Short mmCIF file of C-alpha atoms and ligand atoms in Angstrom, two decimals:
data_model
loop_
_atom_site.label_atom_id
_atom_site.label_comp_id
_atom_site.label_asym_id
_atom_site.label_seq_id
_atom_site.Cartn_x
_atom_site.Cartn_y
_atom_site.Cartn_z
CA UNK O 1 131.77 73.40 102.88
CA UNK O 2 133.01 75.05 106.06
CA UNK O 3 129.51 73.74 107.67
CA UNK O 4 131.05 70.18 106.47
CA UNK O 5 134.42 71.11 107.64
CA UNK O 6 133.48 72.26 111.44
CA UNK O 7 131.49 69.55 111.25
CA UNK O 8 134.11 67.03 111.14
CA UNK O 9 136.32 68.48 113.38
CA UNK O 10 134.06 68.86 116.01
CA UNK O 11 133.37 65.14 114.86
CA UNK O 12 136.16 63.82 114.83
CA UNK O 13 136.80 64.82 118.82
CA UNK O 14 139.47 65.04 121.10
CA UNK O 15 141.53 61.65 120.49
CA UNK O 16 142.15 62.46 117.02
CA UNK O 17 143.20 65.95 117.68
CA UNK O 18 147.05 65.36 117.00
CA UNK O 19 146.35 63.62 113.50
CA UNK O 20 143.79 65.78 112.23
CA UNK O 21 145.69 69.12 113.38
CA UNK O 22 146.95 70.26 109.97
CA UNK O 23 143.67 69.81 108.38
CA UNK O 24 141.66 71.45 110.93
CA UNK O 25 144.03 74.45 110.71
CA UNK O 26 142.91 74.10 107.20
CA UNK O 27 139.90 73.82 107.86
CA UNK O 28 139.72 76.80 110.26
CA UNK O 29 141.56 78.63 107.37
CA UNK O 30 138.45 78.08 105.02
CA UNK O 31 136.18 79.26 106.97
CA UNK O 32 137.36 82.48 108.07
CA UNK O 33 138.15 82.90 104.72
CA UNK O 34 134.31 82.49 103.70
CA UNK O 35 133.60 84.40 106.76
CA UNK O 36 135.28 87.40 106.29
CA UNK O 37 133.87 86.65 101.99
CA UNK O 38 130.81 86.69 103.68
CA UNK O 39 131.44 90.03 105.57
CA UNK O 40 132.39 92.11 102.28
CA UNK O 41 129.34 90.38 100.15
CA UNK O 42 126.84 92.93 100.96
CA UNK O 43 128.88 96.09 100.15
CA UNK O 44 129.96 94.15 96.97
CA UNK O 45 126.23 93.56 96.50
CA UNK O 46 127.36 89.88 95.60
CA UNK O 47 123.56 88.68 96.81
CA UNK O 48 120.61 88.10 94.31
CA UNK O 49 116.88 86.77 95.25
CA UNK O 50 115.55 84.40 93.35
CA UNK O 51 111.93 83.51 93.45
CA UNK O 52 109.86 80.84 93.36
CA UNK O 53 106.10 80.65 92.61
CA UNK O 54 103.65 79.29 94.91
CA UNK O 55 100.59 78.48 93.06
CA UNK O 56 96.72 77.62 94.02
CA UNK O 57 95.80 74.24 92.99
CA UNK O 58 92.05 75.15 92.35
CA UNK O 59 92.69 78.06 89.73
CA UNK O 60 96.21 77.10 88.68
CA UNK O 61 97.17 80.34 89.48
CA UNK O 62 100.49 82.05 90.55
CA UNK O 63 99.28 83.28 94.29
CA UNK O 64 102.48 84.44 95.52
CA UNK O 65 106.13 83.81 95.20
CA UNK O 66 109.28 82.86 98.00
CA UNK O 67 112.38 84.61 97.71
CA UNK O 68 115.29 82.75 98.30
CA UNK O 69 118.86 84.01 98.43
CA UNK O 70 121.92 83.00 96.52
CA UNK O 71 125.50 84.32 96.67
CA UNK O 72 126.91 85.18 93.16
CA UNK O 73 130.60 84.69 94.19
CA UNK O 74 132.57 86.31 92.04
CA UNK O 75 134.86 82.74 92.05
CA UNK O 76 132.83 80.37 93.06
CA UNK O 77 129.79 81.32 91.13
CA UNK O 78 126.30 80.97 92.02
CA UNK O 79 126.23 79.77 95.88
CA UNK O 80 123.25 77.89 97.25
CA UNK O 81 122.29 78.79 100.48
CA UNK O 82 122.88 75.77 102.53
CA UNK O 83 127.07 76.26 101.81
CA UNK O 84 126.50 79.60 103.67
CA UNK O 85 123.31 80.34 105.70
CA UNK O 86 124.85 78.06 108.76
CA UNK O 87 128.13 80.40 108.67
CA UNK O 88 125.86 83.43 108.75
CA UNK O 89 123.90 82.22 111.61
CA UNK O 90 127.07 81.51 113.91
CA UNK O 91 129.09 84.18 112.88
CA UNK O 92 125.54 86.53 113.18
CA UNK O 93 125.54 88.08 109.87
CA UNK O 94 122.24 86.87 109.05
CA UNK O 95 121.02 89.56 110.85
CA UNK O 96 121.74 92.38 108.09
CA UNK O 97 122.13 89.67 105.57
CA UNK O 98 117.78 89.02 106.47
CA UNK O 99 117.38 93.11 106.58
CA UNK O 100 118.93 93.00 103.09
CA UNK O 101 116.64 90.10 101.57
CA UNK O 102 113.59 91.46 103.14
CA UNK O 103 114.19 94.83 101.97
CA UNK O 104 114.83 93.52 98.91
CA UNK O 105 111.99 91.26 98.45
CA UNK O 106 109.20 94.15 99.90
CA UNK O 107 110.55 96.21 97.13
CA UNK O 108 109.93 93.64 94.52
CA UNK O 109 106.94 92.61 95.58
CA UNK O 110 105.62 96.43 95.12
CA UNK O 111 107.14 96.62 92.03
CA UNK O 112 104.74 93.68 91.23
CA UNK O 113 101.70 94.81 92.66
CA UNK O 114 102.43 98.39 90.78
CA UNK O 115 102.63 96.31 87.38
CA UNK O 116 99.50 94.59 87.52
CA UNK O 117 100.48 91.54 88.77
CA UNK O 118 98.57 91.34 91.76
CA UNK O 119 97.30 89.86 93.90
CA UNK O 120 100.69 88.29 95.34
CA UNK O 121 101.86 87.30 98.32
CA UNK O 122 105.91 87.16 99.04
CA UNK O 123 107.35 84.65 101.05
CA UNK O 124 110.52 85.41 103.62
CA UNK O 125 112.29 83.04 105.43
CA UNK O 126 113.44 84.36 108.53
CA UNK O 127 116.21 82.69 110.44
CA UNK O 128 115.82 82.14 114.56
CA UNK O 129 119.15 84.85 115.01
CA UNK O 130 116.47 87.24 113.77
CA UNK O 131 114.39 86.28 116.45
CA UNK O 132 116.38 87.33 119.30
CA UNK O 133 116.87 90.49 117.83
CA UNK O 134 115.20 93.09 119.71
CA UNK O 135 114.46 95.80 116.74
CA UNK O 136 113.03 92.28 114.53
CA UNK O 137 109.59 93.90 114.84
CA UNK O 138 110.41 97.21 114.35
CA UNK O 139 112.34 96.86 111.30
CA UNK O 140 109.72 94.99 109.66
CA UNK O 141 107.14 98.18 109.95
CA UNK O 142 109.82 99.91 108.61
CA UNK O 143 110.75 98.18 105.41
CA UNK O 144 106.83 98.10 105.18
CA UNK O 145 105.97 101.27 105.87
CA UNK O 146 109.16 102.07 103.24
CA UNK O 147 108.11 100.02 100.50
CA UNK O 148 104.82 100.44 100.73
CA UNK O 149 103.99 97.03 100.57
CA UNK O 150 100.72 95.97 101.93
CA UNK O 151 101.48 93.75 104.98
CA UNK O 152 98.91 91.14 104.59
CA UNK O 153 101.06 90.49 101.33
CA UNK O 154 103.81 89.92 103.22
CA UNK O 155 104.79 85.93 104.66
CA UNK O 156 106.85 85.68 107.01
CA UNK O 157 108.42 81.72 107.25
CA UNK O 158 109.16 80.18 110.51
CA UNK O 159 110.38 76.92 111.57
CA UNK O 160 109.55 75.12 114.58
CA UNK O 161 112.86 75.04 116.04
CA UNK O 162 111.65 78.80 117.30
CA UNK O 163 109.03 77.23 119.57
CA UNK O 164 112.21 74.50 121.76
CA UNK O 165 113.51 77.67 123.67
CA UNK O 166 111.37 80.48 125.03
CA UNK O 167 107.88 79.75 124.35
CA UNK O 168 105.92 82.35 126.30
CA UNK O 169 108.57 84.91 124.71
CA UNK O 170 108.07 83.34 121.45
CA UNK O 171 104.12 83.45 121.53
CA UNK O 172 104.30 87.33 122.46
CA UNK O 173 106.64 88.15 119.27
CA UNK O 174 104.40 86.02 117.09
CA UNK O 175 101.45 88.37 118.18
CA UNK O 176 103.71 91.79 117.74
CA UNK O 177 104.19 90.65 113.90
CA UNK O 178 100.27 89.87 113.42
CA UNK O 179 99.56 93.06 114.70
CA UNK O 180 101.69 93.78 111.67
CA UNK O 181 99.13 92.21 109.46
CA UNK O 182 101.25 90.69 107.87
CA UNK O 183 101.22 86.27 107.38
CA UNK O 184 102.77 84.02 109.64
CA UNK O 185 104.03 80.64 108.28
CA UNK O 186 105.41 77.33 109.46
CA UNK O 187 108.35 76.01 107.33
CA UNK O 188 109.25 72.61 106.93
CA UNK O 189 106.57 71.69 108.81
CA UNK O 190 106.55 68.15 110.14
CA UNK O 191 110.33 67.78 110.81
CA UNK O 192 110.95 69.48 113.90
CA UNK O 193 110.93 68.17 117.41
CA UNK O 194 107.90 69.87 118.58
CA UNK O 195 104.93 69.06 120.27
CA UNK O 196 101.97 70.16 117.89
CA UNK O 197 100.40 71.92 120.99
CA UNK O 198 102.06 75.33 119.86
CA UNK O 199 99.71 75.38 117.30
CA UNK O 200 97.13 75.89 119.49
CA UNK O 201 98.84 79.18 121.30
CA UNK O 202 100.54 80.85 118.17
CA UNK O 203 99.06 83.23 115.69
CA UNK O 204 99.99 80.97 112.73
CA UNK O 205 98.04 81.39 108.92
CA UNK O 206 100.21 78.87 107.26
CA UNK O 207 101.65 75.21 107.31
CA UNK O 208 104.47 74.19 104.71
CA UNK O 209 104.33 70.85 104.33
CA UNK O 210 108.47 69.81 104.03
CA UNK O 211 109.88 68.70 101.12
CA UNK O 212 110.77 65.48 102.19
CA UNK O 213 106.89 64.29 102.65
CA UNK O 214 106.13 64.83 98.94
CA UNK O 215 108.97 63.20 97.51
CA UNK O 216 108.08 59.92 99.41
CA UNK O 217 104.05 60.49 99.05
CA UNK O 218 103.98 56.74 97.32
CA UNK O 219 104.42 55.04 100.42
CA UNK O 220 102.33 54.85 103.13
CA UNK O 221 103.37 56.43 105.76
CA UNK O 222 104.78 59.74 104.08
CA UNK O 223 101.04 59.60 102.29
CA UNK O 224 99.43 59.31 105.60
CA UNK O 225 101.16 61.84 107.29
CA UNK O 226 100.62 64.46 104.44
CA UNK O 227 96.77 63.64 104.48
CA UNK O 228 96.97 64.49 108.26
CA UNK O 229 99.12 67.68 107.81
CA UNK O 230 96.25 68.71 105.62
CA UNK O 231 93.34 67.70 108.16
CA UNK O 232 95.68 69.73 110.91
CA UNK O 233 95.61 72.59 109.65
CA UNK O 234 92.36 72.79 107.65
CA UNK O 235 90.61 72.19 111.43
CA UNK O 236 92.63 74.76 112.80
CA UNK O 237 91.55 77.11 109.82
CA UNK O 238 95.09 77.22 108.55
CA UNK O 239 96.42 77.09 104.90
CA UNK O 240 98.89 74.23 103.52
CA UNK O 241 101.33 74.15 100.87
CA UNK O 242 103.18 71.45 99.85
CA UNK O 243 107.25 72.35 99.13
CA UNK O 244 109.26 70.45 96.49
CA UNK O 245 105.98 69.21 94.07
CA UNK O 246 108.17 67.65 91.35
CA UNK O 247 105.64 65.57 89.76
CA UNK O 248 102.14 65.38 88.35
CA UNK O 249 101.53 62.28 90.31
CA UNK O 250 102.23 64.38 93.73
CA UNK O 251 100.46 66.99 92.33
CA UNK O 252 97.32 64.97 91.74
CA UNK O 253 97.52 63.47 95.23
CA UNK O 254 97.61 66.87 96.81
CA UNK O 255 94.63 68.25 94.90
CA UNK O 256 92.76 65.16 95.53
CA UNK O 257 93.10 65.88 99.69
CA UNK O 258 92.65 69.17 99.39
CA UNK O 259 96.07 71.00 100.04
CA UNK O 260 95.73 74.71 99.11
CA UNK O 261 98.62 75.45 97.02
CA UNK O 262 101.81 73.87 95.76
CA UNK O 263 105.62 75.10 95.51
CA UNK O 264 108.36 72.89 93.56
CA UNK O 265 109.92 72.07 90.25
CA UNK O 266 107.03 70.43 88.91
CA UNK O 267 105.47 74.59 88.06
CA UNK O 268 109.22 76.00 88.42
CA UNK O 269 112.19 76.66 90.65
CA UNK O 270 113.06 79.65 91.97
CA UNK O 271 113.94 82.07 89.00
CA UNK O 272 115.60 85.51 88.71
CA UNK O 273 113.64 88.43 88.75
CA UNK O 274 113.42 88.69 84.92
CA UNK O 275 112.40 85.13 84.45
CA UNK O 276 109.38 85.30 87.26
CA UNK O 277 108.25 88.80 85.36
CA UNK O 278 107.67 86.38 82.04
CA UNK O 279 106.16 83.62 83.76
CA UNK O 280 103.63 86.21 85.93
CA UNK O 281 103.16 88.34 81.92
CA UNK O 282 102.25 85.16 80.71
CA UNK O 283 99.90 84.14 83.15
CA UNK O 284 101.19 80.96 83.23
CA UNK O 285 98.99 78.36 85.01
CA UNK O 286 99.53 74.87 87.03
CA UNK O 287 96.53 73.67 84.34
CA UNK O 288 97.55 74.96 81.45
CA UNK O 289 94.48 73.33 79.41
CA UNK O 290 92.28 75.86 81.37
CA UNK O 291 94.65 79.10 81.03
P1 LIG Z 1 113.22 76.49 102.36
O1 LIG Z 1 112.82 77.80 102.93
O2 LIG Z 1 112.48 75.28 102.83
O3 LIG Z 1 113.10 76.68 100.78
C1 LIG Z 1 112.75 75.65 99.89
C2 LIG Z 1 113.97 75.06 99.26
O4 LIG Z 1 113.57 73.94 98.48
C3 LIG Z 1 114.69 75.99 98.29
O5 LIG Z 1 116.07 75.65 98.31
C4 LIG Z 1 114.08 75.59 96.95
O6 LIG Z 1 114.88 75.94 95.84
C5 LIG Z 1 114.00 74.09 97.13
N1 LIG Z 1 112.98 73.51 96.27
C6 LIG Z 1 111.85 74.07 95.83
N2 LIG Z 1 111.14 73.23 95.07
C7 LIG Z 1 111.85 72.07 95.01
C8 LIG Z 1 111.62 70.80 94.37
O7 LIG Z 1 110.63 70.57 93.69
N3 LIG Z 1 112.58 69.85 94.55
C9 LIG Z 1 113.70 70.08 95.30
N4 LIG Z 1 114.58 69.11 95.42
N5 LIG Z 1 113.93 71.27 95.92
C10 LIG Z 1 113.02 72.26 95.78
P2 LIG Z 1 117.19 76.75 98.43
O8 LIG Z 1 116.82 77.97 97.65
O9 LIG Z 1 118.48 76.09 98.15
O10 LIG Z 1 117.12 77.16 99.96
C11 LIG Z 1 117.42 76.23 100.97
C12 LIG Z 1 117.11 76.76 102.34
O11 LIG Z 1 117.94 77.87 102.66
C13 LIG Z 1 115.69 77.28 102.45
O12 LIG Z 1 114.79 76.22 102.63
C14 LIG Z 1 115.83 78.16 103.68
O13 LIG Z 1 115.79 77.40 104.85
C15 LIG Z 1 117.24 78.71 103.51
N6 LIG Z 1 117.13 80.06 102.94
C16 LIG Z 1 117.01 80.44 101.65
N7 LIG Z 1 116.94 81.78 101.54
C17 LIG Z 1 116.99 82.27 102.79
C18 LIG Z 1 116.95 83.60 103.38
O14 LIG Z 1 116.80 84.62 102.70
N8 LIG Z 1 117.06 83.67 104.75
C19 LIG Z 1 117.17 82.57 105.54
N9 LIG Z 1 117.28 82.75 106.86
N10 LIG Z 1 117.21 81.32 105.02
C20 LIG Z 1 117.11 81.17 103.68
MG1 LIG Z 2 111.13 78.68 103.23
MG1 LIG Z 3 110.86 74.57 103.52
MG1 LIG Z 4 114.17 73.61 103.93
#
């Protein structure tokens, strides 16, 4: 909402200033008042990961999992993260808002691979703020050398907006985090602005087909474009998952062109950490026929 609300105002512009005053005082109001919500909701421990399996369309298999965060506000209930992520960008609290979730989601991750669970691989959006800080690297290696999480089972999600601004700086942080071993992926792939050329000069393992591809795959063009993603990165030895597989249809396209693994509603949102430990005890699989 205050994303919506600075939105407008900034909108609405200059002429309007006089008329709109009282509401963007409101509106200002709001979103310190999320902001400083915001502040306190990590001592309150007010966020929860949920995740979301990622599964391999040959075996049916759960392969690995993303962990996405929500804010359990103790008002306004379960918050999504596109009501607050935004917020935490500007205001920079998505710096130890990311320590937190990757922390978190290392830990878990172990606490799968020690239950027999494995092999998994977790998934962790990072935001571009995280980027520019300097101790990004170094706090990675810690939480890994903490949790004692294998990095090659850790995935680290980019998005292409990373690759506008400094790309020679970019391209030398990408190699720091392979030297990691842990994944590299590129989120949303497809709907940023740039060139593909990057590709070419960054340590990438991963493309993530968006969301909005696969829910248009019927028509032409979105079923074109997918079948290219595919061919991309399969010649540049990459992996590809498609995000947001709702149906058996999409499904059945994907598999038929290849695409490695698939993430959406179709196998199951994200779920809390007790509801993934079922699905992973009961081995559930994309076929079920052959589970
Ligand atoms: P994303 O990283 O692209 O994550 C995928 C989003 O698509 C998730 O939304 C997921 O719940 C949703 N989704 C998955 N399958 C389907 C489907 O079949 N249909 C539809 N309609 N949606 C599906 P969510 O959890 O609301 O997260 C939204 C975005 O917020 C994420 O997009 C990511 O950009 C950001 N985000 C989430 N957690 C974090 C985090 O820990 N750190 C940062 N920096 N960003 C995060
Ligand atoms: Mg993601
Ligand atoms: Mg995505
Ligand atoms: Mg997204």
């Amino acid at each position: 909402h205050a994303d919506i609300a600075m939105y407008r105002a900034k909108k609405l512009g200059r002429n309007n200033t006089q008329f709109y005053e009282p509401t963007m005082n409101e509106e200002a109001r709001e979103r310190l008042r999320i902001e400083s919500a915001l502040r306190s909701a990590l001592e309150r421990q007010e966020f929860v990961l949920h995740y979301q399996p990622q599964v391999d369309v040959q075996s049916g298999r759960v392969v690995g999992m993303e962990a996405l965060l929500r804010w359990q506000h103790p008002e306004l209930g379960m918050v999504a993260p596109h009501r607050f992520i935004g917020l935490a960008e500007e205001t920079g609290l998505i710096v130890p808002i990311g320590a937190w979730v990757l922390r978190t989601a290392c830990a878990q991750a172990r606490l799968w691979l020690d239950a027999g669970h494995g092999p998994l691989r977790i998934a962790v959006n990072l935001s571009p703020r995280q980027f520019s800080e300097p101790q990004l690297v170094a706090s990675i290696a810690a939480v890994l050398r903490e949790t004692g999480l294998p990095p090659a089972c850790l995935d680290i999600e980019l998005t292409e907006g990373l690759f506008m601004h400094d790309v020679t700086q970019a391209v030398g942080l990408l190699h720091k985090l392979k030297l990691l071993g842990v994944a590299l992926s590129i989120d949303d792939f497809g709907t940023g602005y740039s060139s593909f050329s990057y590709l070419r000069h960054f340590p990438i393992d991963v493309l993530k087909i968006d969301r909005s591809f696969i829910s248009d795959i019927h028509e032409g063009d979105e079923a074109a474009i997918v079948v290219s993603i595919i061919a991309l990165a399969h010649n540049l030895k990459l992996r590809v998952i498609a995000e947001g597989v709702e149906t058996a249809t999409q499904l059945d396209y994907l598999r038929r062109h290849g695409c490695d693994e698939i993430q959406g509603y179709y196998f199951s949102p994200a779920l809390p950490v007790a509801d993934f430990e079922v699905l992973l005890s009961q081995g559930r699989s994309l076929h079920p026929a052959l589970a």
